[in-house]
Amino acid sequence: MKKKLTIKDIAKELSVSISTVSKALNDSHEIAETTKKRIQAYAKEFNYKPNFNALSLKNKKTKTIAVLIPNMLKYIYAQVFNGIEQVANELGYKIITCVSNEKTSKEIEILEMLSNGSIDGFIISPALETSINKEYSHFQDVLDEGFPIVMFDRIPKELDCDKVMIKDHKATFNAVEHLKNTGCTNIAFISTNNKLTSTKKRKKGYLKALEEFKLPANKDIMVDLTEINYKEYERALTPMLENNQIDGVITTNEATGIAIQKVAQKLGYSIPGNFSVIAFSNGILARHASPQMTTISQHGEKMGAKAAKLLIQRIEEDIENPDYETKIIKTDLVMRNSTKSFLKLNYK
Amino acid sequence: MKKKLTIKDIAKELSVSISTVSKALNDSHEIAETTKKRIQAYAKEFNYKPNFNALSLKNKKTKTIAVLIPNMLKYIYAQVFNGIEQVANELGYKIITCVSNEKTSKEIEILEMLSNGSIDGFIISPALETSINKEYSHFQDVLDEGFPIVMFDRIPKELDCDKVMIKDHKATFNAVEHLKNTGCTNIAFISTNNKLTSTKKRKKGYLKALEEFKLPANKDIMVDLTEINYKEYERALTPMLENNQIDGVITTNEATGIAIQKVAQKLGYSIPGNFSVIAFSNGILARHASPQMTTISQHGEKMGAKAAKLLIQRIEEDIENPDYETKIIKTDLVMRNSTKSFLKLNYK
DNA sequence: TTGAAAGCGCTAACAT
DNA sequence: ATGTTAGCGCTTTCAA
């Protein structure tokens, strides 16, 4: 790598002291206008840039945040990343992006690697393994070292830190309400990770709504697909539709929503004529499905943006034991063509 | 932020000199085994981690690479990111991820921000705006400063640097060949960014194949959808199918492939019975389409992995004017259900 | 075998 | 208005 221009070089070249150069470049009032101009002009001409590591070392601030997510290929995480990126960029922060691949061991490695002054704080959605085993000590360690963390999506309630989350139970409750309002009477629930707290909450909201609206709660039409590859979804779901009179389905992700649509169509149902589908996560699949799928939007970008704002605020206030906040992002039903329309759409 | 443990602290605590601690922690042979053990034990107990910025300042190496992509929401870029991430992680590198949002100005900003010692090198796919206007001077500036760059996907042939690319013309050529082999005789071509070099090459390969296989080349069935929102794709494509006897289509991306499938189905075609589709980019949409779509895989993860390896190699060899390499990633046809099957599948 | 000192690039308190 | 110096945390040369 080519040698970079430093203030020392400039000082020597212009026959002034290093500190004069430093002050001039920082536009200090204690430097004469003329020398300032001279120095600034030189710096500009030769494209001087203050060395990042020297500054970070001095300031004990890197203006860099770490984003730790389970998997960038999942649209929701890419959306969250996008939200974070926008805010970070606006506020002059860089992002170091890391992927846990749903492995606790990888998370530990990453936290270890980054808690050495590389970054000022973390935005994290824990790995599946971590969430299921509730192994949060590595997060706690990092918190104890004084790093601010903002958790999102899969949130350990055991950890005392800032959080950005959605109301999963409310989201499914609203989805059931909409299905009921558009005429569904036998609503199924399909999940893909029933050990995840968020999945449990989603199911809870579903059950609550069934009760509230006096709809039948039938275990045969509550299916969990954990451990089943998405290629097998259709096969796995066929019996449920064959053996039950289902007219509405809620799924905890898009791929499952698509699968159930295909199965229903194969069995002769018409969507949304006599079969409605609402899927969690307003991603790219729903928009391209046939018919386009009504979804529960978790507003990934908004989540990311909020998380980034919260984290950067914490970093910059830099106080010992702050009052941690939990921000709630409202979910929305994004109406498309897998559900009938209903005029009164103000679920709250 | 809490104060971190430094070698100075350890030195004081154990009543040895700073340099002894440094050497002990680096397992230097010039330190007595007993003192080494003592120091290492202490460091371990109190979770000492060498300060990243101090090391980077000293070594003029950050073990960090920048990834600059147009948009993380596009699956292909998320795939490339994934490939980069895996290799980088393996080789002990961090990744700073930046998004240009297809804007040249954002690219310039980002390069400016990162070329100050934050990172050791770049992996870049230029923004649309940049590619179309062939405005590459900001990349050249960074190269001139001595930063290694690996370009992928959209490649400026004007720039002298390492590159990882696919053979776009060969890819479409093979796609046409497969369609011909499975009985298609009137093959359409739909693109979405006809100003992009890669799109031009794809079209060239298509035309070349038509010629080679003596298939009709009809301008009415070569459509470009630049500037048209994906929601309008179906409407925009309907006339072409209505007014022509088309039995095969190649599209330059997945969303367009899905759209043409829907239009064809609406017009009564059966896929792949009398209508075949091959789309560029083996992403998530193709797998969930009805029918599942045959695609041209660009092997995003492989591209990313190769780019990362190449970049890190350049960083670590650190020589003035290396012989830049251009690596070619082979594309593949991923056979699904939007094309008929054909036994002899060895296109080369 | 251990330690003192210089230096990476920068800032800032403290002279001059 | 400008310069000297110490120090951020670390490595490394040189001296003891």
XYZ file of C-alpha atoms (C1' of nucleotides) in Angstrom:
728
model
C 0.000 0.000 0.000
C 1.249 3.438 -0.926
C 2.353 5.717 1.932
C -0.303 8.219 2.849
C 0.129 11.905 3.468
C 0.246 12.793 7.188
C 0.206 16.043 9.092
C 3.852 15.439 9.792
C 4.587 15.471 6.052
C 2.599 18.647 5.636
C 4.356 20.272 8.573
C 7.746 19.500 7.173
C 6.802 20.621 3.693
C 5.388 23.955 4.869
C 7.976 24.448 7.598
C 5.523 24.736 10.442
C 4.961 22.531 13.465
C 2.791 19.472 13.535
C 0.338 20.988 15.946
C -0.042 24.046 13.790
C -1.066 21.820 10.942
C -3.450 19.903 13.138
C -5.074 23.044 14.412
C -5.228 24.621 10.997
C -6.951 21.594 9.559
C -9.436 21.666 12.391
C -10.019 25.324 11.666
C -8.843 26.455 15.083
C -9.174 30.163 15.827
C -5.711 30.287 17.313
C -4.100 29.932 13.916
C -3.637 32.964 11.656
C -5.939 33.088 8.664
C -3.081 33.174 6.219
C -1.318 30.098 7.567
C -4.620 28.300 7.846
C -5.325 28.982 4.204
C -1.883 27.841 3.196
C -2.112 24.619 5.117
C -5.672 23.840 4.082
C -4.863 24.502 0.473
C -1.907 22.170 0.629
C -3.933 19.471 2.342
C -6.638 19.750 -0.240
C -4.273 19.732 -3.156
C -2.569 16.581 -2.010
C -5.755 14.955 -0.856
C -4.903 14.699 2.826
C -7.215 12.526 4.924
C -6.857 12.197 8.686
C -5.905 8.658 9.578
C -8.868 6.733 10.857
C -7.010 4.502 13.270
C -5.037 7.310 14.805
C -8.246 9.205 15.436
C -10.044 6.196 16.817
C -7.154 5.447 19.096
C -7.126 8.970 20.397
C -10.869 9.418 20.744
C -11.738 5.910 21.848
C -14.591 6.138 19.374
C -14.681 4.480 16.007
C -17.918 5.771 14.546
C -18.525 2.196 13.533
C -21.303 -0.125 14.603
C -21.561 -3.870 14.270
C -24.634 -5.541 12.844
C -24.966 -9.189 13.750
C -27.728 -11.095 12.009
C -28.499 -14.757 11.494
C -28.563 -14.729 7.696
C -28.404 -12.078 5.016
C -30.340 -14.193 2.531
C -33.515 -13.820 4.542
C -35.290 -10.832 3.151
C -36.358 -9.482 6.498
C -32.753 -9.187 7.622
C -31.721 -7.540 4.396
C -34.524 -5.059 4.996
C -33.408 -4.394 8.524
C -29.861 -3.993 7.292
C -31.089 -1.451 4.812
C -32.809 0.559 7.507
C -29.709 0.499 9.667
C -27.509 1.454 6.769
C -29.528 4.509 5.918
C -29.516 5.937 9.414
C -25.908 5.011 10.071
C -24.831 6.643 6.857
C -26.751 9.779 7.669
C -25.152 10.040 11.078
C -21.671 9.319 9.774
C -21.324 5.771 11.033
C -19.857 2.799 9.227
C -21.272 -0.688 9.549
C -19.402 -3.908 10.105
C -21.770 -6.660 9.091
C -21.511 -10.155 10.523
C -23.563 -13.266 10.023
C -24.053 -15.934 12.669
C -25.591 -18.518 10.358
C -27.869 -19.352 13.264
C -24.893 -20.672 15.275
C -24.118 -19.620 18.818
C -20.455 -20.482 18.392
C -20.149 -18.121 15.470
C -21.809 -15.392 17.515
C -19.337 -15.843 20.317
C -16.441 -15.653 17.890
C -17.783 -12.503 16.323
C -18.441 -10.728 19.605
C -14.965 -11.684 20.722
C -13.427 -10.370 17.521
C -15.240 -7.054 17.652
C -15.102 -6.157 21.324
C -11.542 -4.934 21.070
C -12.150 -1.370 20.106
C -13.171 -2.065 16.512
C -16.662 -0.777 17.048
C -18.759 1.370 19.357
C -21.833 -0.813 19.704
C -23.907 -3.707 18.424
C -27.230 -4.286 16.745
C -28.106 -7.952 17.094
C -30.715 -10.503 16.228
C -29.690 -13.710 17.979
C -29.141 -17.003 16.189
C -31.812 -19.673 16.306
C -29.601 -21.898 18.411
C -28.963 -19.079 20.830
C -32.641 -18.228 21.114
C -33.760 -21.790 21.596
C -31.185 -22.605 24.241
C -31.475 -19.203 25.831
C -27.695 -19.023 25.925
C -27.216 -15.337 26.359
C -24.063 -15.132 28.443
C -21.901 -13.976 25.559
C -24.222 -11.023 25.075
C -24.151 -10.297 28.781
C -20.354 -10.339 28.747
C -20.256 -7.736 26.043
C -22.790 -5.621 27.896
C -20.678 -5.915 31.030
C -17.696 -4.620 29.119
C -19.724 -1.501 28.524
C -20.796 -1.950 24.920
C -24.280 -0.755 24.092
C -26.402 -3.386 22.362
C -29.724 -3.009 20.612
C -31.568 -6.291 20.117
C -34.237 -6.768 17.494
C -36.474 -9.452 16.042
C -35.655 -12.333 18.372
C -35.427 -10.721 21.736
C -34.080 -12.279 24.917
C -36.250 -10.872 27.640
C -33.591 -11.971 30.120
C -31.169 -9.359 28.827
C -31.201 -5.827 30.105
C -30.534 -3.692 27.056
C -32.265 -1.646 24.383
C -34.724 -3.485 22.184
C -36.764 -2.969 19.054
C -39.606 -5.382 18.573
C -43.002 -5.997 17.097
C -46.085 -7.203 18.891
C -46.278 -10.679 17.499
C -49.461 -11.677 19.284
C -51.252 -8.522 18.234
C -50.161 -9.121 14.645
C -51.699 -12.581 14.424
C -54.721 -11.439 16.379
C -55.367 -8.800 13.745
C -54.792 -11.278 10.965
C -57.372 -13.652 12.381
C -59.771 -10.759 12.849
C -59.385 -9.804 9.228
C -59.966 -13.363 8.074
C -63.068 -13.585 10.247
C -64.325 -10.276 8.922
C -63.944 -11.504 5.364
C -65.926 -14.625 6.071
C -63.453 -17.278 7.169
C -64.682 -19.632 9.849
C -62.045 -22.330 10.071
C -58.615 -20.803 10.249
C -55.408 -22.809 10.298
C -52.038 -21.780 11.694
C -48.742 -22.934 10.221
C -45.425 -22.177 11.855
C -41.865 -23.125 11.057
C -40.036 -22.657 14.324
C -42.235 -23.379 17.256
C -39.424 -23.062 19.761
C -38.880 -19.428 18.972
C -40.482 -17.012 21.405
C -41.842 -14.959 18.541
C -43.523 -18.020 17.066
C -45.063 -18.821 20.429
C -46.389 -15.297 20.684
C -47.789 -15.481 17.197
C -49.619 -18.643 18.052
C -50.852 -17.128 21.274
C -52.343 -14.199 19.393
C -53.975 -16.618 16.993
C -55.519 -18.661 19.806
C -56.617 -15.571 21.629
C -58.393 -14.315 18.548
C -60.094 -17.639 17.914
C -61.444 -17.459 21.434
C -62.435 -13.831 21.198
C -64.269 -14.324 17.936
C -65.724 -17.671 18.946
C -64.008 -19.534 16.150
C -63.188 -23.222 16.509
C -59.736 -24.033 17.861
C -58.742 -27.303 16.314
C -55.308 -28.797 16.919
C -55.423 -30.672 13.621
C -55.129 -27.413 11.763
C -52.227 -26.021 13.755
C -49.117 -27.385 12.159
C -45.453 -26.827 12.795
C -42.905 -27.426 10.068
C -39.705 -27.172 12.090
C -36.962 -29.343 10.617
C -38.818 -29.763 7.342
C -37.078 -28.461 4.252
C -39.049 -25.903 2.303
C -39.096 -28.226 -0.683
C -41.193 -30.622 1.363
C -43.657 -28.021 2.578
C -46.282 -28.816 -0.028
C -46.187 -32.517 0.625
C -46.269 -31.955 4.365
C -49.232 -29.622 4.184
C -51.440 -31.563 1.796
C -53.039 -33.901 4.361
C -54.115 -31.020 6.548
C -56.053 -29.466 3.703
C -57.470 -32.768 2.547
C -58.758 -33.772 5.936
C -60.173 -30.502 7.141
C -62.582 -27.884 5.914
C -60.182 -24.977 6.054
C -61.017 -21.593 4.570
C -58.243 -19.448 5.974
C -54.608 -19.843 6.911
C -52.024 -17.804 8.740
C -48.378 -18.696 8.256
C -45.337 -17.445 10.128
C -43.364 -16.866 6.978
C -43.699 -16.247 3.281
C -42.372 -19.517 1.922
C -44.980 -21.402 3.908
C -47.672 -19.050 2.665
C -46.682 -19.777 -0.909
C -46.654 -23.502 -0.250
C -50.126 -23.519 1.244
C -51.422 -21.449 -1.672
C -50.074 -23.994 -4.104
C -51.531 -26.926 -2.172
C -54.916 -25.265 -1.898
C -54.952 -24.488 -5.613
C -53.966 -28.050 -6.427
C -56.872 -29.285 -4.322
C -59.263 -27.103 -6.244
C -59.695 -24.221 -3.849
C -60.000 -20.751 -5.238
C -57.967 -18.002 -3.599
C -59.376 -15.813 -2.194
C -62.775 -17.162 -3.279
C -63.084 -19.898 -0.724
C -59.595 -19.935 0.716
C -57.636 -17.045 2.216
C -54.002 -16.764 3.194
C -52.108 -14.289 5.319
C -48.366 -14.730 5.748
C -45.923 -13.151 8.119
C -43.187 -10.976 6.708
C -43.873 -8.657 3.859
C -41.059 -9.743 1.636
C -40.376 -10.241 -1.988
C -42.086 -13.600 -2.369
C -45.531 -12.316 -1.448
C -45.427 -9.672 -4.149
C -44.673 -12.214 -6.841
C -46.908 -15.050 -5.678
C -50.053 -16.092 -7.539
C -52.227 -14.635 -6.287
C -50.169 -11.934 -4.636
C -50.260 -12.618 -0.955
C -51.665 -10.552 1.862
C -48.980 -10.253 4.513
C -48.217 -8.995 7.951
C -45.526 -6.412 7.494
C -42.906 -6.259 10.200
C -41.511 -3.125 8.620
C -37.967 -4.353 8.532
C -36.486 -1.087 7.342
C -38.269 0.836 10.048
C -37.018 -1.631 12.636
C -33.491 -1.225 11.378
C -33.707 2.540 11.294
C -35.073 2.689 14.808
C -32.456 0.299 16.114
C -29.666 2.336 14.562
C -30.987 5.590 15.975
C -31.316 4.090 19.404
C -27.838 2.601 19.344
C -26.117 5.721 18.096
C -27.916 7.796 20.671
C -26.638 5.457 23.395
C -23.137 5.559 22.003
C -23.074 9.310 21.947
C -24.633 9.928 25.330
C -22.158 7.413 26.776
C -23.540 7.058 30.291
C -22.957 4.243 32.724
C -26.384 2.769 33.429
C -28.913 4.226 31.065
C -32.625 3.568 31.223
C -32.941 0.988 28.527
C -35.797 1.375 26.106
C -37.971 -1.091 24.263
C -39.391 0.341 21.084
C -42.416 -1.264 19.509
C -42.852 -1.241 15.752
C -46.452 -1.540 14.681
C -47.187 -4.323 12.249
C -49.582 -3.796 9.376
C -51.664 -5.990 7.185
C -50.580 -5.419 3.614
C -53.670 -6.260 1.607
C -53.153 -8.173 -1.593
C -55.113 -10.824 -3.413
C -54.944 -13.844 -1.158
C -57.668 -12.396 1.063
C -61.028 -10.862 0.269
C -61.400 -7.186 0.838
C -63.220 -5.785 3.787
C -64.136 -2.173 4.114
C -63.575 -1.476 7.783
C -59.835 -1.967 7.949
C -58.928 -0.229 11.136
C -57.695 -2.955 13.401
C -55.841 -1.499 16.313
C -17.688 3.137 27.561
C -15.843 1.326 30.287
C -12.066 1.571 30.294
C -10.418 -1.470 28.789
C -7.489 -3.412 30.118
C -4.211 -2.507 28.389
C -0.732 -3.978 28.474
C 0.251 -0.971 30.527
C -2.236 -1.946 33.215
C -0.966 -5.499 33.199
C 2.640 -4.323 33.388
C 1.932 -2.178 36.388
C -0.097 -4.854 38.100
C 2.573 -7.526 37.646
C 5.499 -5.133 38.153
C 7.143 -5.816 34.839
C 7.762 -3.556 31.878
C 5.330 -2.883 29.104
C 7.512 -4.509 26.521
C 7.840 -7.646 28.596
C 4.075 -7.922 28.647
C 3.853 -7.320 24.938
C 6.425 -9.968 24.201
C 4.926 -12.430 26.635
C 1.519 -12.088 25.075
C 3.024 -12.652 21.669
C 4.737 -15.733 23.031
C 8.222 -14.395 22.342
C 11.076 -16.781 23.040
C 13.070 -14.078 24.750
C 10.793 -14.106 27.770
C 11.239 -16.687 30.522
C 8.610 -19.384 30.575
C 7.561 -18.548 34.117
C 6.965 -14.869 33.476
C 5.216 -15.678 30.244
C 2.842 -17.998 32.053
C 2.205 -15.425 34.748
C 1.421 -12.695 32.267
C -0.666 -14.846 29.972
C -2.665 -16.167 32.888
C -3.361 -12.666 34.106
C -4.354 -11.508 30.630
C -6.690 -14.411 30.228
C -8.259 -14.009 33.636
C -9.049 -10.372 33.057
C -10.028 -10.875 29.459
C -7.355 -8.758 27.877
C -7.795 -8.005 24.185
C -5.210 -6.125 22.157
C -6.626 -2.817 20.991
C -7.650 -2.969 17.391
C -6.884 0.629 16.498
C -3.479 0.609 18.102
C -2.588 -2.485 16.119
C -3.942 -1.113 12.888
C -2.081 2.126 13.404
C 1.131 0.279 13.999
C 0.773 -2.295 11.252
C -0.925 -0.122 8.664
C -3.229 -3.057 8.122
C -6.769 -3.271 9.379
C -7.752 -6.786 8.382
C -10.950 -5.188 7.170
C -12.353 -5.057 3.666
C -15.082 -2.870 2.270
C -17.927 -4.296 0.236
C -19.719 -1.750 -1.900
C -22.876 -2.946 -3.615
C -25.814 -1.219 -5.251
C -28.556 -2.721 -3.108
C -28.735 -5.366 -0.422
C -32.369 -6.187 -1.189
C -31.427 -7.736 -4.491
C -30.919 -11.386 -3.840
C -27.876 -11.695 -6.051
C -26.019 -9.122 -3.977
C -27.038 -10.776 -0.747
C -25.658 -14.000 -2.182
C -22.406 -12.367 -3.167
C -22.185 -10.807 0.265
C -22.629 -14.222 1.779
C -19.792 -15.647 -0.263
C -17.528 -12.777 0.701
C -18.478 -13.080 4.326
C -17.588 -16.738 4.511
C -14.147 -16.340 3.032
C -13.394 -13.144 4.919
C -14.399 -14.740 8.166
C -12.246 -17.757 7.487
C -9.231 -15.602 6.764
C -9.797 -13.364 9.756
C -11.111 -10.325 7.955
C -13.996 -8.075 8.925
C -16.351 -6.569 6.401
C -17.588 -3.017 6.215
C -20.681 -3.110 4.057
C -21.855 -0.095 2.100
C -24.735 0.441 -0.263
C -24.666 2.887 -3.158
C -28.368 2.719 -3.907
C -27.361 2.900 -7.551
C -26.057 6.464 -7.073
C -22.629 7.607 -8.168
C -22.603 10.399 -5.589
C -23.110 7.915 -2.791
C -20.265 5.813 -4.145
C -17.940 8.782 -4.157
C -18.879 9.617 -0.576
C -18.279 6.070 0.542
C -14.918 5.725 -1.156
C -13.909 9.029 0.341
C -14.983 7.935 3.802
C -13.171 4.620 3.673
C -9.914 5.507 1.980
C -8.422 6.926 5.160
C -6.976 3.788 6.629
C -10.275 2.225 7.700
C -9.890 -0.688 5.357
C -7.334 -2.596 3.324
C -9.233 -3.013 0.072
C -12.537 -2.919 -1.762
C -14.917 -5.330 -3.433
C -17.246 -3.335 -5.637
C -20.161 -3.678 -7.995
C -20.742 -0.229 -9.467
C -24.037 1.622 -9.274
C -26.328 1.692 -12.276
C -25.726 5.401 -12.739
C -21.993 4.865 -12.628
C -22.129 2.017 -15.134
C -24.358 3.821 -17.552
C -22.361 7.040 -17.534
C -19.064 5.211 -17.383
C -17.984 7.582 -14.635
C -15.156 5.628 -13.139
C -12.751 8.322 -12.014
C -13.567 7.865 -8.341
C -12.557 4.232 -8.624
C -9.389 5.195 -10.440
C -8.523 7.682 -7.688
C -8.763 4.990 -5.072
C -6.665 2.642 -7.176
C -4.086 5.387 -7.573
C -3.906 5.751 -3.823
C -2.806 2.147 -3.769
C -5.961 0.386 -2.619
C -6.612 -2.968 -4.214
C -10.078 -3.265 -5.738
C -11.893 -6.330 -6.983
C -14.821 -5.544 -9.266
C -17.665 -7.955 -9.856
C -20.991 -8.171 -11.655
C -20.990 -4.857 -13.485
C -17.464 -4.501 -14.673
C -15.842 -1.382 -16.115
C -13.498 -2.698 -18.728
C -11.774 0.689 -18.655
C -10.432 0.039 -15.172
C -7.229 -1.822 -14.603
C -7.884 -3.954 -11.548
C -8.895 -7.457 -10.489
C -12.274 -8.656 -11.684
C -14.683 -11.512 -11.152
C -17.284 -11.943 -13.829
C -19.555 -14.313 -15.678
C -19.782 -14.840 -19.396
C -23.094 -13.208 -20.030
C -23.219 -13.932 -23.742
C -22.343 -17.582 -23.233
C -25.055 -17.855 -20.603
C -27.837 -16.675 -22.889
C -26.404 -18.622 -25.760
C -26.729 -21.791 -23.718
C -30.216 -20.850 -22.615
C -31.352 -20.436 -26.210
C -29.711 -23.712 -27.089
C -31.603 -25.485 -24.356
C -34.888 -23.964 -25.460
C -34.206 -25.003 -29.024
C -33.295 -28.505 -27.907
C -36.560 -28.818 -26.046
C -38.560 -27.789 -29.069
C -38.904 -24.014 -28.904
C -38.816 -22.249 -32.251
C -39.776 -18.674 -31.504
C -37.853 -17.375 -28.559
C -38.366 -13.936 -27.030
C -35.886 -11.894 -25.011
C -36.930 -9.552 -22.219
C -34.472 -7.255 -20.488
C -34.809 -4.611 -17.814
C -31.703 -2.488 -18.191
C -30.604 -2.335 -21.758
C -27.926 0.251 -21.067
C -25.987 -2.090 -18.856
C -23.051 -3.797 -20.504
C -24.095 -7.135 -19.046
C -27.554 -6.769 -20.574
C -26.027 -5.953 -23.917
C -23.854 -9.029 -23.715
C -26.813 -11.153 -22.771
C -28.702 -9.941 -25.764
C -25.689 -10.519 -27.967
C -25.485 -14.120 -26.835
C -29.177 -14.518 -27.540
C -28.863 -13.109 -31.049
C -25.779 -15.150 -31.742
C -27.590 -18.324 -30.747
C -30.621 -17.477 -32.864
C -28.317 -17.124 -35.809
C -26.347 -20.233 -35.031
C -29.446 -22.365 -34.638
C -31.235 -20.726 -37.532
C -34.075 -19.464 -35.388
C -36.023 -16.362 -36.406
C -34.752 -13.066 -35.000
C -37.766 -10.863 -34.635
C -37.490 -7.412 -33.067
C -41.117 -7.522 -31.941
C -40.257 -10.165 -29.425
C -37.230 -8.438 -27.970
C -38.527 -6.131 -25.300
C -36.828 -3.857 -22.821
C -38.572 -2.847 -19.625
C -36.185 -0.169 -18.376
C -38.016 2.485 -16.388
C -41.088 0.306 -15.992
C -42.061 -0.577 -12.443
C -42.256 -4.289 -11.768
C -45.941 -3.914 -10.943
C -46.523 -2.944 -14.556
C -44.536 -5.784 -16.052
C -47.542 -7.982 -16.732
C -49.466 -5.245 -18.444
C -46.433 -4.239 -20.468
C -45.740 -7.773 -21.618
C -49.251 -8.847 -22.556
C -49.320 -7.373 -26.089
C -46.113 -9.135 -27.032
C -47.604 -12.504 -26.190
C -50.920 -11.692 -27.775
C -49.439 -10.571 -31.060
C -46.778 -13.195 -31.544
C -46.523 -16.945 -31.586
C -43.958 -17.247 -28.830
C -43.029 -20.573 -27.286
C -39.963 -19.651 -25.306
C -38.688 -16.662 -23.352
C -35.427 -15.608 -21.792
C -35.482 -12.832 -19.227
C -32.609 -10.957 -17.663
C -34.017 -11.254 -14.170
C -36.348 -13.282 -12.023
C -39.151 -10.784 -11.524
C -39.561 -10.492 -15.271
C -39.568 -14.255 -15.598
C -42.380 -14.507 -13.084
C -44.327 -11.792 -14.863
C -44.083 -13.484 -18.238
C -45.138 -16.785 -16.697
C -48.247 -15.164 -15.291
C -49.099 -13.462 -18.548
C -48.631 -16.662 -20.512
C -50.796 -18.589 -18.107
C -53.472 -15.931 -18.261
C -53.463 -16.205 -22.042
C -53.975 -19.937 -21.840
C -50.489 -21.215 -22.447
C -49.299 -24.219 -20.539
C -45.831 -24.058 -18.991
C -43.727 -25.897 -19.987
C -46.188 -27.641 -22.323
C -46.216 -25.061 -25.059
C -44.382 -22.211 -23.405
C -40.954 -22.260 -21.765
C -39.205 -19.694 -19.605
C -35.614 -19.280 -18.532
C -34.703 -16.390 -16.258
C -31.394 -14.919 -15.275
C -30.349 -15.110 -11.646
C -31.038 -18.174 -9.635
C -32.675 -16.469 -6.706
C -35.444 -17.059 -4.284
C -38.309 -16.133 -6.583
C -37.634 -18.874 -9.116
C -37.830 -21.563 -6.470
C -41.250 -20.417 -5.336
C -42.793 -19.578 -8.681
C -45.551 -21.657 -10.274
C -44.211 -23.543 -12.005
C -40.785 -23.344 -10.476
C -38.613 -21.555 -12.925
C -35.556 -22.757 -14.795
C -32.820 -20.200 -14.284
C -29.340 -19.220 -15.267
C -27.347 -19.329 -12.068
C -24.682 -16.688 -11.700
C -23.453 -18.448 -8.581
C -23.461 -15.371 -6.435
C -21.852 -17.004 -3.451
C -19.071 -18.411 -5.570
C -18.515 -14.992 -7.110
C -18.309 -13.437 -3.667
C -15.978 -16.096 -2.372
C -13.671 -15.760 -5.329
C -13.648 -11.977 -5.102
C -12.782 -12.109 -1.420
C -9.979 -14.592 -1.953
C -8.544 -12.519 -4.751
C -8.721 -9.298 -2.766
C -7.196 -10.701 0.373
C -4.413 -12.276 -1.627
C -3.673 -8.872 -3.165
C -3.752 -7.194 0.208
C -1.354 -9.654 1.710
C 1.105 -9.797 -1.149
C 1.126 -5.989 -1.149
C 3.100 -5.307 -4.308
C 3.187 -2.164 -6.347
C 1.936 -3.131 -9.807
C 0.543 -6.636 -9.700
C -0.646 -8.527 -12.735
C -4.350 -8.061 -12.372
C -6.542 -11.083 -12.891
C -9.985 -11.555 -14.335
C -11.687 -14.639 -12.988
C -14.594 -16.139 -14.858
C -17.390 -17.841 -12.968
C -19.215 -20.399 -15.048
C -22.956 -19.977 -15.240
C -25.243 -22.986 -15.106
C -28.743 -23.736 -16.160
C -30.695 -24.758 -13.092
C -33.405 -26.985 -14.446
C -36.837 -26.609 -12.953
C -40.332 -26.843 -14.323
C -40.643 -23.896 -16.656
C -38.744 -25.776 -19.345
C -39.107 -29.264 -20.724
C -36.384 -31.709 -19.935
C -33.792 -32.727 -22.415
C -31.390 -35.538 -21.890
C -28.165 -34.264 -23.371
C -27.456 -31.434 -20.979
C -23.822 -30.760 -21.531
C -23.677 -27.291 -22.956
C -20.201 -25.935 -22.762
C 15.846 -12.409 30.312
C 14.118 -7.855 30.955
C 13.479 -2.919 30.132
C 13.805 1.817 27.959
C 12.666 4.381 24.182
C 11.006 5.544 19.713
C 7.350 5.656 16.656
C 2.633 4.620 14.141
C -0.784 9.654 13.217
C -3.282 12.494 15.728
C -4.956 15.918 19.520
C -4.602 19.095 23.249
C -2.649 21.015 27.334
C 0.832 23.838 28.064
C 4.668 26.677 26.948
C 6.741 30.469 24.218
C 0.106 32.920 16.693
C 3.035 29.042 16.843
C 5.559 25.255 18.911
C 6.753 21.535 22.391
C 5.329 17.691 24.579
C 2.778 13.915 26.291
C -0.166 10.357 25.397
C -3.821 7.099 23.026
C -2.103 1.161 22.975
C 0.935 -1.371 20.808
C 5.461 -3.348 18.662
C 10.231 -3.452 18.078
C 14.964 -2.091 18.227
C 18.459 -1.483 21.126
C 20.577 -1.359 25.626
C 21.260 -3.349 30.115
